[in-house]
Amino acid sequence: VLGKRADAGALPALFAIAKSGETPIRVAAIRAIAESGQPRAAAGLVQMLGGADNDIAQAAQESLASLPGPETDAIVLAMLNASDASRRITGLDLIARRRMTGSLDVVVNAASDADVKVRSTAIKRLGELAGPSDQPKILTMLLKAKPGSELDAAEQSLASLSVRMDNPDAAAAKLIPAMSQANAEKQGALLRVLSIVGGKTALASVRSAVKSSDPEVRNSAISALGDWKTADAGPDLLALA
């Protein structure tokens, strides 16, 4: 009830309930804070993100994701300057959940963070926030990514963005030249992205990779054909059987 009043005067009472007591009651208070729609609540919610109780931290994050206003955006962006890597990761998650597309440059900068988990999160969130013109930028990140979680994140990000592009053939055409610049592992990542994008241009590139002299690349290409989302790759799979 207090939260739905949208009354800034109710916030002190809600925060008092949210800070102590049984977890379900605290969670309900945190959700009510979000329902109040008061941007001034954002700073108090941020303080609840780092506690030992995961339910409380999760509720605070969800409330921050829904709380309106540029004031809340500014507080979320400030989280990326925190010394704690987990706080920076939460900030990146919130930027994506709040669809803060105007903060894309900040996310790009975070993709160069000293902490690999922060870098990987930033790269993933770029795939959710970026537009078609950012595809080359994420492709470059994939080519430079370190093996492991960072490369996995770049692959996921590139696929997420490329599949949203209006023209699959145009999306694939921008990826294919990078095959010649990539090692076998990264060629495999690109082939998986091409299988998700689909279309004639992507399929032609995967067919070419099946003929590669590198066994790793060839196996990746065959797997990409097996994952193809239409029946167009059927004849190729029959020929390989």
mmCIF file of N, CA and C in Angstrom, residues 92-213:
data_model
loop_
_atom_site.group_PDB
_atom_site.id
_atom_site.type_symbol
_atom_site.label_atom_id
_atom_site.label_comp_id
_atom_site.label_asym_id
_atom_site.label_seq_id
_atom_site.Cartn_x
_atom_site.Cartn_y
_atom_site.Cartn_z
ATOM 1 N N LEU A 92 26.364 -3.389 -15.292
ATOM 2 C CA LEU A 92 26.209 -3.732 -16.711
ATOM 3 C C LEU A 92 24.889 -4.454 -16.956
ATOM 4 N N ASP A 93 24.546 -5.364 -16.061
ATOM 5 C CA ASP A 93 23.270 -6.072 -16.193
ATOM 6 C C ASP A 93 22.098 -5.093 -16.143
ATOM 7 N N LEU A 94 22.203 -4.122 -15.257
ATOM 8 C CA LEU A 94 21.121 -3.140 -15.125
ATOM 9 C C LEU A 94 21.037 -2.221 -16.341
ATOM 10 N N ILE A 95 22.163 -1.871 -16.902
ATOM 11 C CA ILE A 95 22.161 -1.061 -18.122
ATOM 12 C C ILE A 95 21.388 -1.780 -19.224
ATOM 13 N N ALA A 96 21.611 -3.080 -19.341
ATOM 14 C CA ALA A 96 20.899 -3.853 -20.365
ATOM 15 C C ALA A 96 19.415 -3.970 -20.031
ATOM 16 N N ARG A 97 19.102 -4.262 -18.779
ATOM 17 C CA ARG A 97 17.704 -4.438 -18.396
ATOM 18 C C ARG A 97 16.924 -3.134 -18.526
ATOM 19 N N ARG A 98 17.568 -2.015 -18.294
ATOM 20 C CA ARG A 98 16.913 -0.716 -18.401
ATOM 21 C C ARG A 98 16.937 -0.185 -19.843
ATOM 22 N N ARG A 99 17.554 -0.949 -20.750
ATOM 23 C CA ARG A 99 17.646 -0.561 -22.164
ATOM 24 C C ARG A 99 18.273 0.829 -22.301
ATOM 25 N N MET A 100 19.403 1.013 -21.613
ATOM 26 C CA MET A 100 20.090 2.301 -21.637
ATOM 27 C C MET A 100 21.000 2.364 -22.865
ATOM 28 N N THR A 101 20.376 2.417 -24.045
ATOM 29 C CA THR A 101 21.131 2.387 -25.297
ATOM 30 C C THR A 101 22.005 3.627 -25.469
ATOM 31 N N GLY A 102 21.671 4.708 -24.798
ATOM 32 C CA GLY A 102 22.495 5.900 -24.870
ATOM 33 C C GLY A 102 23.815 5.768 -24.129
ATOM 34 N N SER A 103 23.955 4.681 -23.380
ATOM 35 C CA SER A 103 25.188 4.442 -22.611
ATOM 36 C C SER A 103 26.063 3.367 -23.248
ATOM 37 N N LEU A 104 25.884 3.156 -24.528
ATOM 38 C CA LEU A 104 26.610 2.089 -25.218
ATOM 39 C C LEU A 104 28.125 2.264 -25.129
ATOM 40 N N ASP A 105 28.591 3.502 -25.207
ATOM 41 C CA ASP A 105 30.040 3.754 -25.139
ATOM 42 C C ASP A 105 30.616 3.300 -23.795
ATOM 43 N N VAL A 106 29.835 3.459 -22.743
ATOM 44 C CA VAL A 106 30.279 3.031 -21.412
ATOM 45 C C VAL A 106 30.431 1.508 -21.374
ATOM 46 N N VAL A 107 29.504 0.822 -22.015
ATOM 47 C CA VAL A 107 29.572 -0.641 -22.063
ATOM 48 C C VAL A 107 30.761 -1.085 -22.911
ATOM 49 N N VAL A 108 31.003 -0.381 -24.004
ATOM 50 C CA VAL A 108 32.170 -0.686 -24.842
ATOM 51 C C VAL A 108 33.455 -0.540 -24.032
ATOM 52 N N ASN A 109 33.554 0.516 -23.244
ATOM 53 C CA ASN A 109 34.744 0.711 -22.405
ATOM 54 C C ASN A 109 34.898 -0.420 -21.390
ATOM 55 N N ALA A 110 33.771 -0.887 -20.844
ATOM 56 C CA ALA A 110 33.816 -1.969 -19.864
ATOM 57 C C ALA A 110 34.282 -3.275 -20.500
ATOM 58 N N ALA A 111 34.156 -3.391 -21.810
ATOM 59 C CA ALA A 111 34.630 -4.596 -22.505
ATOM 60 C C ALA A 111 36.153 -4.695 -22.489
ATOM 61 N N SER A 112 36.821 -3.651 -22.014
ATOM 62 C CA SER A 112 38.286 -3.664 -21.859
ATOM 63 C C SER A 112 38.687 -3.683 -20.387
ATOM 64 N N ASP A 113 37.747 -3.982 -19.508
ATOM 65 C CA ASP A 113 38.010 -4.008 -18.066
ATOM 66 C C ASP A 113 39.122 -5.009 -17.736
ATOM 67 N N ALA A 114 39.821 -4.750 -16.641
ATOM 68 C CA ALA A 114 40.903 -5.649 -16.228
ATOM 69 C C ALA A 114 40.397 -7.009 -15.773
ATOM 70 N N ASP A 115 39.139 -7.076 -15.352
ATOM 71 C CA ASP A 115 38.557 -8.326 -14.850
ATOM 72 C C ASP A 115 37.852 -9.060 -15.985
ATOM 73 N N VAL A 116 38.193 -10.318 -16.192
ATOM 74 C CA VAL A 116 37.644 -11.077 -17.322
ATOM 75 C C VAL A 116 36.131 -11.249 -17.215
ATOM 76 N N LYS A 117 35.610 -11.379 -15.995
ATOM 77 C CA LYS A 117 34.162 -11.537 -15.847
ATOM 78 C C LYS A 117 33.433 -10.257 -16.231
ATOM 79 N N VAL A 118 34.021 -9.124 -15.891
ATOM 80 C CA VAL A 118 33.430 -7.849 -16.286
ATOM 81 C C VAL A 118 33.488 -7.701 -17.798
ATOM 82 N N ARG A 119 34.639 -8.028 -18.382
ATOM 83 C CA ARG A 119 34.782 -7.938 -19.843
ATOM 84 C C ARG A 119 33.740 -8.807 -20.535
ATOM 85 N N SER A 120 33.606 -10.040 -20.088
ATOM 86 C CA SER A 120 32.673 -10.969 -20.718
ATOM 87 C C SER A 120 31.236 -10.485 -20.601
ATOM 88 N N THR A 121 30.883 -9.968 -19.426
ATOM 89 C CA THR A 121 29.525 -9.448 -19.236
ATOM 90 C C THR A 121 29.271 -8.263 -20.149
ATOM 91 N N ALA A 122 30.233 -7.362 -20.236
ATOM 92 C CA ALA A 122 30.073 -6.180 -21.092
ATOM 93 C C ALA A 122 29.876 -6.588 -22.549
ATOM 94 N N ILE A 123 30.655 -7.550 -22.994
ATOM 95 C CA ILE A 123 30.540 -7.993 -24.389
ATOM 96 C C ILE A 123 29.162 -8.610 -24.644
ATOM 97 N N LYS A 124 28.679 -9.403 -23.705
ATOM 98 C CA LYS A 124 27.340 -9.995 -23.852
ATOM 99 C C LYS A 124 26.272 -8.909 -23.920
ATOM 100 N N ARG A 125 26.368 -7.945 -23.024
ATOM 101 C CA ARG A 125 25.342 -6.902 -22.977
ATOM 102 C C ARG A 125 25.372 -6.025 -24.232
ATOM 103 N N LEU A 126 26.530 -5.897 -24.857
ATOM 104 C CA LEU A 126 26.601 -5.159 -26.116
ATOM 105 C C LEU A 126 25.712 -5.807 -27.173
ATOM 106 N N GLY A 127 25.702 -7.125 -27.206
ATOM 107 C CA GLY A 127 24.871 -7.829 -28.171
ATOM 108 C C GLY A 127 23.393 -7.564 -27.984
ATOM 109 N N GLU A 128 23.004 -7.248 -26.748
ATOM 110 C CA GLU A 128 21.601 -6.962 -26.454
ATOM 111 C C GLU A 128 21.238 -5.514 -26.759
ATOM 112 N N LEU A 129 22.195 -4.611 -26.611
ATOM 113 C CA LEU A 129 21.913 -3.180 -26.721
ATOM 114 C C LEU A 129 22.290 -2.581 -28.076
ATOM 115 N N ALA A 130 23.252 -3.162 -28.742
ATOM 116 C CA ALA A 130 23.813 -2.556 -29.951
ATOM 117 C C ALA A 130 22.859 -2.665 -31.136
ATOM 118 N N GLY A 131 23.115 -1.823 -32.140
ATOM 119 C CA GLY A 131 22.359 -1.852 -33.379
ATOM 120 C C GLY A 131 23.209 -2.381 -34.522
ATOM 121 N N PRO A 132 22.622 -2.511 -35.721
ATOM 122 C CA PRO A 132 23.343 -3.074 -36.869
ATOM 123 C C PRO A 132 24.685 -2.405 -37.162
ATOM 124 N N SER A 133 24.760 -1.101 -36.949
ATOM 125 C CA SER A 133 26.010 -0.395 -37.249
ATOM 126 C C SER A 133 27.147 -0.794 -36.313
ATOM 127 N N ASP A 134 26.808 -1.462 -35.213
ATOM 128 C CA ASP A 134 27.822 -1.874 -34.237
ATOM 129 C C ASP A 134 28.349 -3.286 -34.503
ATOM 130 N N GLN A 135 27.821 -3.952 -35.528
ATOM 131 C CA GLN A 135 28.262 -5.317 -35.804
ATOM 132 C C GLN A 135 29.776 -5.415 -36.024
ATOM 133 N N PRO A 136 30.392 -4.527 -36.806
ATOM 134 C CA PRO A 136 31.848 -4.613 -36.986
ATOM 135 C C PRO A 136 32.627 -4.487 -35.682
ATOM 136 N N LYS A 137 32.107 -3.660 -34.783
ATOM 137 C CA LYS A 137 32.781 -3.448 -33.492
ATOM 138 C C LYS A 137 32.805 -4.744 -32.678
ATOM 139 N N ILE A 138 31.671 -5.439 -32.660
ATOM 140 C CA ILE A 138 31.599 -6.688 -31.896
ATOM 141 C C ILE A 138 32.384 -7.783 -32.601
ATOM 142 N N LEU A 139 32.402 -7.763 -33.917
ATOM 143 C CA LEU A 139 33.214 -8.723 -34.665
ATOM 144 C C LEU A 139 34.689 -8.559 -34.318
ATOM 145 N N THR A 140 35.149 -7.328 -34.224
ATOM 146 C CA THR A 140 36.541 -7.068 -33.836
ATOM 147 C C THR A 140 36.825 -7.596 -32.432
ATOM 148 N N MET A 141 35.854 -7.427 -31.541
ATOM 149 C CA MET A 141 36.010 -7.955 -30.185
ATOM 150 C C MET A 141 36.169 -9.466 -30.210
ATOM 151 N N LEU A 142 35.419 -10.137 -31.063
ATOM 152 C CA LEU A 142 35.545 -11.596 -31.164
ATOM 153 C C LEU A 142 36.943 -11.983 -31.653
ATOM 154 N N LEU A 143 37.430 -11.274 -32.648
ATOM 155 C CA LEU A 143 38.747 -11.604 -33.196
ATOM 156 C C LEU A 143 39.868 -11.372 -32.187
ATOM 157 N N LYS A 144 39.640 -10.433 -31.247
ATOM 158 C CA LYS A 144 40.662 -10.121 -30.238
ATOM 159 C C LYS A 144 40.441 -10.865 -28.916
ATOM 160 N N ALA A 145 39.293 -11.527 -28.780
ATOM 161 C CA ALA A 145 38.917 -12.137 -27.502
ATOM 162 C C ALA A 145 39.871 -13.249 -27.096
ATOM 163 N N LYS A 146 40.083 -13.353 -25.788
ATOM 164 C CA LYS A 146 40.875 -14.446 -25.251
ATOM 165 C C LYS A 146 40.018 -15.711 -25.191
ATOM 166 N N PRO A 147 40.639 -16.875 -25.381
ATOM 167 C CA PRO A 147 39.867 -18.124 -25.332
ATOM 168 C C PRO A 147 39.157 -18.284 -23.992
ATOM 169 N N GLY A 148 38.019 -18.944 -24.026
ATOM 170 C CA GLY A 148 37.267 -19.178 -22.793
ATOM 171 C C GLY A 148 36.029 -18.307 -22.741
ATOM 172 N N SER A 149 35.733 -17.787 -21.557
ATOM 173 C CA SER A 149 34.479 -17.056 -21.356
ATOM 174 C C SER A 149 34.394 -15.799 -22.206
ATOM 175 N N GLU A 150 35.527 -15.153 -22.438
ATOM 176 C CA GLU A 150 35.508 -13.919 -23.235
ATOM 177 C C GLU A 150 35.133 -14.213 -24.682
ATOM 178 N N LEU A 151 35.714 -15.255 -25.262
ATOM 179 C CA LEU A 151 35.376 -15.634 -26.637
ATOM 180 C C LEU A 151 33.931 -16.123 -26.720
ATOM 181 N N ASP A 152 33.500 -16.892 -25.742
ATOM 182 C CA ASP A 152 32.111 -17.359 -25.708
ATOM 183 C C ASP A 152 31.145 -16.170 -25.678
ATOM 184 N N ALA A 153 31.487 -15.156 -24.877
ATOM 185 C CA ALA A 153 30.634 -13.973 -24.771
ATOM 186 C C ALA A 153 30.576 -13.225 -26.099
ATOM 187 N N ALA A 154 31.720 -13.105 -26.764
ATOM 188 C CA ALA A 154 31.762 -12.404 -28.048
ATOM 189 C C ALA A 154 30.944 -13.149 -29.100
ATOM 190 N N GLU A 155 31.036 -14.465 -29.100
ATOM 191 C CA GLU A 155 30.235 -15.264 -30.033
ATOM 192 C C GLU A 155 28.741 -15.068 -29.778
ATOM 193 N N GLN A 156 28.357 -15.139 -28.526
ATOM 194 C CA GLN A 156 26.953 -14.959 -28.156
ATOM 195 C C GLN A 156 26.461 -13.562 -28.534
ATOM 196 N N SER A 157 27.288 -12.559 -28.269
ATOM 197 C CA SER A 157 26.931 -11.180 -28.560
ATOM 198 C C SER A 157 26.769 -10.962 -30.062
ATOM 199 N N LEU A 158 27.714 -11.469 -30.825
ATOM 200 C CA LEU A 158 27.680 -11.294 -32.279
ATOM 201 C C LEU A 158 26.468 -12.001 -32.886
ATOM 202 N N ALA A 159 26.157 -13.179 -32.375
ATOM 203 C CA ALA A 159 24.990 -13.910 -32.866
ATOM 204 C C ALA A 159 23.706 -13.173 -32.518
ATOM 205 N N SER A 160 23.627 -12.679 -31.287
ATOM 206 C CA SER A 160 22.432 -11.968 -30.826
ATOM 207 C C SER A 160 22.146 -10.745 -31.684
ATOM 208 N N LEU A 161 23.189 -10.001 -32.012
ATOM 209 C CA LEU A 161 23.013 -8.813 -32.834
ATOM 210 C C LEU A 161 22.731 -9.178 -34.290
ATOM 211 N N SER A 162 23.523 -10.086 -34.847
ATOM 212 C CA SER A 162 23.425 -10.395 -36.277
ATOM 213 C C SER A 162 22.071 -10.986 -36.658
ATOM 214 N N VAL A 163 21.515 -11.807 -35.775
ATOM 215 C CA VAL A 163 20.243 -12.449 -36.092
ATOM 216 C C VAL A 163 19.093 -11.438 -36.072
ATOM 217 N N ARG A 164 19.285 -10.293 -35.418
ATOM 218 C CA ARG A 164 18.252 -9.256 -35.384
ATOM 219 C C ARG A 164 18.301 -8.343 -36.598
ATOM 220 N N MET A 165 19.330 -8.449 -37.402
ATOM 221 C CA MET A 165 19.466 -7.586 -38.568
ATOM 222 C C MET A 165 18.441 -7.992 -39.632
ATOM 223 N N ASP A 166 17.947 -6.999 -40.366
ATOM 224 C CA ASP A 166 16.833 -7.229 -41.282
ATOM 225 C C ASP A 166 17.173 -8.176 -42.425
ATOM 226 N N ASN A 167 18.402 -8.108 -42.902
ATOM 227 C CA ASN A 167 18.806 -8.881 -44.072
ATOM 228 C C ASN A 167 19.872 -9.906 -43.690
ATOM 229 N N PRO A 168 19.518 -11.202 -43.591
ATOM 230 C CA PRO A 168 20.495 -12.216 -43.188
ATOM 231 C C PRO A 168 21.715 -12.276 -44.100
ATOM 232 N N ASP A 169 21.498 -12.105 -45.396
ATOM 233 C CA ASP A 169 22.628 -12.183 -46.323
ATOM 234 C C ASP A 169 23.592 -11.018 -46.113
ATOM 235 N N ALA A 170 23.049 -9.833 -45.854
ATOM 236 C CA ALA A 170 23.912 -8.677 -45.587
ATOM 237 C C ALA A 170 24.656 -8.848 -44.270
ATOM 238 N N ALA A 171 23.974 -9.420 -43.277
ATOM 239 C CA ALA A 171 24.621 -9.664 -41.982
ATOM 240 C C ALA A 171 25.764 -10.655 -42.129
ATOM 241 N N ALA A 172 25.529 -11.719 -42.890
ATOM 242 C CA ALA A 172 26.563 -12.737 -43.096
ATOM 243 C C ALA A 172 27.730 -12.190 -43.900
ATOM 244 N N ALA A 173 27.425 -11.355 -44.889
ATOM 245 C CA ALA A 173 28.478 -10.822 -45.755
ATOM 246 C C ALA A 173 29.497 -10.000 -44.982
ATOM 247 N N LYS A 174 29.074 -9.390 -43.878
ATOM 248 C CA LYS A 174 30.001 -8.600 -43.069
ATOM 249 C C LYS A 174 30.855 -9.467 -42.149
ATOM 250 N N LEU A 175 30.430 -10.712 -41.953
ATOM 251 C CA LEU A 175 31.168 -11.620 -41.073
ATOM 252 C C LEU A 175 32.196 -12.457 -41.832
ATOM 253 N N ILE A 176 31.864 -12.817 -43.043
ATOM 254 C CA ILE A 176 32.662 -13.804 -43.791
ATOM 255 C C ILE A 176 34.116 -13.382 -44.004
ATOM 256 N N PRO A 177 34.413 -12.114 -44.337
ATOM 257 C CA PRO A 177 35.832 -11.741 -44.526
ATOM 258 C C PRO A 177 36.700 -12.013 -43.305
ATOM 259 N N ALA A 178 36.106 -12.009 -42.137
ATOM 260 C CA ALA A 178 36.880 -12.230 -40.910
ATOM 261 C C ALA A 178 37.364 -13.666 -40.790
ATOM 262 N N MET A 179 36.768 -14.578 -41.543
ATOM 263 C CA MET A 179 37.204 -15.978 -41.478
ATOM 264 C C MET A 179 38.692 -16.105 -41.803
ATOM 265 N N SER A 180 39.165 -15.321 -42.744
ATOM 266 C CA SER A 180 40.574 -15.420 -43.150
ATOM 267 C C SER A 180 41.523 -14.810 -42.120
ATOM 268 N N GLN A 181 40.973 -14.023 -41.183
ATOM 269 C CA GLN A 181 41.805 -13.382 -40.164
ATOM 270 C C GLN A 181 41.826 -14.168 -38.852
ATOM 271 N N ALA A 182 40.979 -15.182 -38.756
ATOM 272 C CA ALA A 182 40.763 -15.868 -37.474
ATOM 273 C C ALA A 182 41.493 -17.200 -37.423
ATOM 274 N N ASN A 183 41.891 -17.602 -36.212
ATOM 275 C CA ASN A 183 42.449 -18.937 -36.038
ATOM 276 C C ASN A 183 41.303 -19.954 -36.065
ATOM 277 N N ALA A 184 41.651 -21.213 -35.937
ATOM 278 C CA ALA A 184 40.650 -22.273 -36.086
ATOM 279 C C ALA A 184 39.539 -22.160 -35.050
ATOM 280 N N GLU A 185 39.889 -21.829 -33.810
ATOM 281 C CA GLU A 185 38.884 -21.726 -32.762
ATOM 282 C C GLU A 185 37.897 -20.604 -33.064
ATOM 283 N N LYS A 186 38.413 -19.471 -33.517
ATOM 284 C CA LYS A 186 37.541 -18.338 -33.792
ATOM 285 C C LYS A 186 36.771 -18.519 -35.105
ATOM 286 N N GLN A 187 37.361 -19.240 -36.037
ATOM 287 C CA GLN A 187 36.596 -19.600 -37.230
ATOM 288 C C GLN A 187 35.398 -20.465 -36.846
ATOM 289 N N GLY A 188 35.605 -21.355 -35.892
ATOM 290 C CA GLY A 188 34.498 -22.177 -35.396
ATOM 291 C C GLY A 188 33.397 -21.323 -34.800
ATOM 292 N N ALA A 189 33.793 -20.294 -34.036
ATOM 293 C CA ALA A 189 32.805 -19.380 -33.460
ATOM 294 C C ALA A 189 32.036 -18.650 -34.549
ATOM 295 N N LEU A 190 32.744 -18.187 -35.569
ATOM 296 C CA LEU A 190 32.090 -17.486 -36.673
ATOM 297 C C LEU A 190 31.152 -18.410 -37.441
ATOM 298 N N LEU A 191 31.552 -19.637 -37.620
ATOM 299 C CA LEU A 191 30.693 -20.594 -38.324
ATOM 300 C C LEU A 191 29.405 -20.858 -37.542
ATOM 301 N N ARG A 192 29.521 -20.920 -36.231
ATOM 302 C CA ARG A 192 28.314 -21.104 -35.415
ATOM 303 C C ARG A 192 27.396 -19.886 -35.527
ATOM 304 N N VAL A 193 27.994 -18.690 -35.560
ATOM 305 C CA VAL A 193 27.186 -17.483 -35.733
ATOM 306 C C VAL A 193 26.493 -17.513 -37.096
ATOM 307 N N LEU A 194 27.223 -17.908 -38.129
ATOM 308 C CA LEU A 194 26.640 -17.982 -39.475
ATOM 309 C C LEU A 194 25.476 -18.969 -39.521
ATOM 310 N N SER A 195 25.583 -20.063 -38.778
ATOM 311 C CA SER A 195 24.491 -21.045 -38.768
ATOM 312 C C SER A 195 23.240 -20.467 -38.125
ATOM 313 N N ILE A 196 23.420 -19.541 -37.185
ATOM 314 C CA ILE A 196 22.283 -18.888 -36.533
ATOM 315 C C ILE A 196 21.680 -17.823 -37.441
ATOM 316 N N VAL A 197 22.545 -17.089 -38.147
ATOM 317 C CA VAL A 197 22.073 -16.043 -39.057
ATOM 318 C C VAL A 197 21.300 -16.665 -40.217
ATOM 319 N N GLY A 198 21.854 -17.738 -40.790
ATOM 320 C CA GLY A 198 21.197 -18.421 -41.892
ATOM 321 C C GLY A 198 21.268 -17.633 -43.196
ATOM 322 N N GLY A 199 20.562 -18.141 -44.214
ATOM 323 C CA GLY A 199 20.560 -17.484 -45.516
ATOM 324 C C GLY A 199 21.571 -18.093 -46.470
ATOM 325 N N LYS A 200 21.439 -17.719 -47.744
ATOM 326 C CA LYS A 200 22.281 -18.307 -48.797
ATOM 327 C C LYS A 200 23.749 -17.919 -48.663
ATOM 328 N N THR A 201 24.000 -16.678 -48.295
ATOM 329 C CA THR A 201 25.387 -16.213 -48.186
ATOM 330 C C THR A 201 26.121 -16.949 -47.079
ATOM 331 N N ALA A 202 25.470 -17.093 -45.937
ATOM 332 C CA ALA A 202 26.081 -17.809 -44.819
ATOM 333 C C ALA A 202 26.309 -19.273 -45.173
ATOM 334 N N LEU A 203 25.331 -19.878 -45.833
ATOM 335 C CA LEU A 203 25.445 -21.301 -46.171
ATOM 336 C C LEU A 203 26.598 -21.537 -47.144
ATOM 337 N N ALA A 204 26.784 -20.643 -48.090
ATOM 338 C CA ALA A 204 27.887 -20.789 -49.032
ATOM 339 C C ALA A 204 29.232 -20.755 -48.314
ATOM 340 N N SER A 205 29.346 -19.891 -47.310
ATOM 341 C CA SER A 205 30.595 -19.795 -46.560
ATOM 342 C C SER A 205 30.846 -21.062 -45.742
ATOM 343 N N VAL A 206 29.797 -21.597 -45.144
ATOM 344 C CA VAL A 206 29.943 -22.818 -44.352
ATOM 345 C C VAL A 206 30.306 -23.984 -45.265
ATOM 346 N N ARG A 207 29.689 -24.041 -46.430
ATOM 347 C CA ARG A 207 30.032 -25.092 -47.395
ATOM 348 C C ARG A 207 31.509 -25.032 -47.765
ATOM 349 N N SER A 208 32.002 -23.816 -47.937
ATOM 350 C CA SER A 208 33.418 -23.645 -48.267
ATOM 351 C C SER A 208 34.304 -24.133 -47.121
ATOM 352 N N ALA A 209 33.895 -23.865 -45.893
ATOM 353 C CA ALA A 209 34.686 -24.264 -44.728
ATOM 354 C C ALA A 209 34.709 -25.777 -44.541
ATOM 355 N N VAL A 210 33.710 -26.477 -45.050
ATOM 356 C CA VAL A 210 33.709 -27.943 -44.985
ATOM 357 C C VAL A 210 34.905 -28.510 -45.740
ATOM 358 N N LYS A 211 35.382 -27.769 -46.707
ATOM 359 C CA LYS A 211 36.518 -28.220 -47.528
ATOM 360 C C LYS A 211 37.870 -27.793 -46.942
ATOM 361 N N SER A 212 37.855 -27.172 -45.774
ATOM 362 C CA SER A 212 39.096 -26.694 -45.165
ATOM 363 C C SER A 212 40.063 -27.843 -44.893
ATOM 364 N N SER A 213 41.333 -27.539 -45.006
ATOM 365 C CA SER A 213 42.362 -28.535 -44.699
ATOM 366 C C SER A 213 42.589 -28.661 -43.199
#
